[in-house]
C-alpha positions as a printed Julia matrix, in Angstrom:
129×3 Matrix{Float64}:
   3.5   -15.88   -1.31
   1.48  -13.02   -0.05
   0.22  -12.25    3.18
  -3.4   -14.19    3.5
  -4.71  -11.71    6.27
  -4.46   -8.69    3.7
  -6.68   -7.49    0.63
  -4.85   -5.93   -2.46
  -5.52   -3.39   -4.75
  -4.48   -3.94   -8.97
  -1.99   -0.76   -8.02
  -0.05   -2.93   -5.68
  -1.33   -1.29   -2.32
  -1.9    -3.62    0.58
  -4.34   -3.44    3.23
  -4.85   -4.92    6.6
  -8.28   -4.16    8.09
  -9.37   -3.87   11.64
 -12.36   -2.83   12.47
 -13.51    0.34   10.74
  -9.39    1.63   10.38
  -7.09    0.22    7.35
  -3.41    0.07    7.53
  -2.05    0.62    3.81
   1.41   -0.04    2.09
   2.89   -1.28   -0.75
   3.25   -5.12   -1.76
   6.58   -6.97   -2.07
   6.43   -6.63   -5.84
   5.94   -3.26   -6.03
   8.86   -2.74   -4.26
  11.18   -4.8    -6.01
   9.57   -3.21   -9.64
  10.93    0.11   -8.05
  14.27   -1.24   -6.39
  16.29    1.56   -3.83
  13.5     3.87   -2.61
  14.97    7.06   -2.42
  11.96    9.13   -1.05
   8.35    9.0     0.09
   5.71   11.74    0.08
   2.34   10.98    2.39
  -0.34   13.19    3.38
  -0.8    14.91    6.81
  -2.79   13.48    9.15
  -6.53   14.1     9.2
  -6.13   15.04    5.12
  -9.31   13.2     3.42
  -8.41   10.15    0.63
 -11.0     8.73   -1.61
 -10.53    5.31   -3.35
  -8.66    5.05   -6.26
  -7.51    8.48   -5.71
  -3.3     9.17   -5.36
  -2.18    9.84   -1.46
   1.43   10.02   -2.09
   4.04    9.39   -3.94
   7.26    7.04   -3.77
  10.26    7.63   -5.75
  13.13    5.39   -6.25
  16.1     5.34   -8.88
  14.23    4.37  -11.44
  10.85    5.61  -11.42
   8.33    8.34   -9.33
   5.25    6.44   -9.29
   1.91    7.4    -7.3
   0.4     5.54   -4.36
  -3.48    4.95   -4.46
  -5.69    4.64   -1.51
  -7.52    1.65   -1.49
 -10.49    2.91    0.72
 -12.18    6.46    1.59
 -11.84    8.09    4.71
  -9.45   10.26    6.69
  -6.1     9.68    7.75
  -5.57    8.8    10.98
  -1.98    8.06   11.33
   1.32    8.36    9.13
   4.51    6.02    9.32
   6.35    9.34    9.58
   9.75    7.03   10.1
   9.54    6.86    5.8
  10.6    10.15    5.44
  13.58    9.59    6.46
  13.89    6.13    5.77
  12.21    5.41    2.85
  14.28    2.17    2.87
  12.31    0.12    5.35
   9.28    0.5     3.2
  11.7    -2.48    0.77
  13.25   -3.77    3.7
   9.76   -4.88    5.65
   6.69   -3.52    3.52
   3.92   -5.7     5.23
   5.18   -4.06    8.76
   7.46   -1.74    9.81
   6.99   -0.35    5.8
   3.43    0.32    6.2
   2.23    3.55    4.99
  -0.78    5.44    6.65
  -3.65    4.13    8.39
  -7.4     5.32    7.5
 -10.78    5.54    9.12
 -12.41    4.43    7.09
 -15.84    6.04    5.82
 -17.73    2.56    3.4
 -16.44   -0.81    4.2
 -18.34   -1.28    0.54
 -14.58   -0.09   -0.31
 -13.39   -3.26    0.46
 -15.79   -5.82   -1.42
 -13.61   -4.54   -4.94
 -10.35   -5.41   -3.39
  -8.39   -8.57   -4.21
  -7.21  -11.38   -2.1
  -3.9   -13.1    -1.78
  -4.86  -15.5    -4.78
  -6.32  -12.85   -7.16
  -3.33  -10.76   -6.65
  -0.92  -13.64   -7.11
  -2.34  -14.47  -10.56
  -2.46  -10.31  -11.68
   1.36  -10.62  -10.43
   1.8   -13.3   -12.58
   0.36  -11.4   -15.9
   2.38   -8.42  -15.04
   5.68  -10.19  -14.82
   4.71  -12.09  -18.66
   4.58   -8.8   -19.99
């Protein structure tokens, strides 16, 4: 149900590795827990994120919820198309919805993330709630 290739975090960020740079967005769930994006805040490029620390923010018509970098580093690139249409990050979030891309500074980052399975099952206790 999700993407093999990618690692998740228990915030509902994605990431696809390659190399020493990860690509970051949001999963499929999170996206349908927020419904009709309305507006999405990332930082510039070159700004610093540490893991488990807020980058941005997405709001929708329901909630304005925080997006947490799964990795350290620096920002190397922003999907600047979201700020104008914060739609696509719903319509296509594990590719044209992607978010920012980081260098990033400890692979270590990575060991703590989740893979398809592991998120499947937290996805699972979140909807029985």
């Amino acid at each position: 149900m999700y993407p093999k290739n990618l690692k998740y975090t228990e915030t509902h960020e994605w990431v696809e590795v390659d190399k020493d740079t990860a690509t970051v967005g949001i999963t499929n769930f999170a996206t349908k827990q927020l419904t009709d994006l309305v507006y999405v805040e990332l930082p510039s490029m070159r700004a610093k994120v540490a893991k488990g620390s807020s980058f941005g923010v997405v709001e929708s018509v329901k909630a304005v919820s925080d997006l947490h970098s799964p990795v350290s580093g620096t920002v190397v690139k922003v999907n600047e198309k979201l700020s104008k249409e914060p739609e696509i990050v719903t319509q296509d979030p594990y590719g044209k919805g992607w978010m920012i891309k980081v260098k990033i500074e400890d692979r270590t980052d990575l060991d703590a993330l989740l893979d398809s399975e592991e998120y499947e099952e937290l996805v699972k206790k979140e909807k029985k709630q």
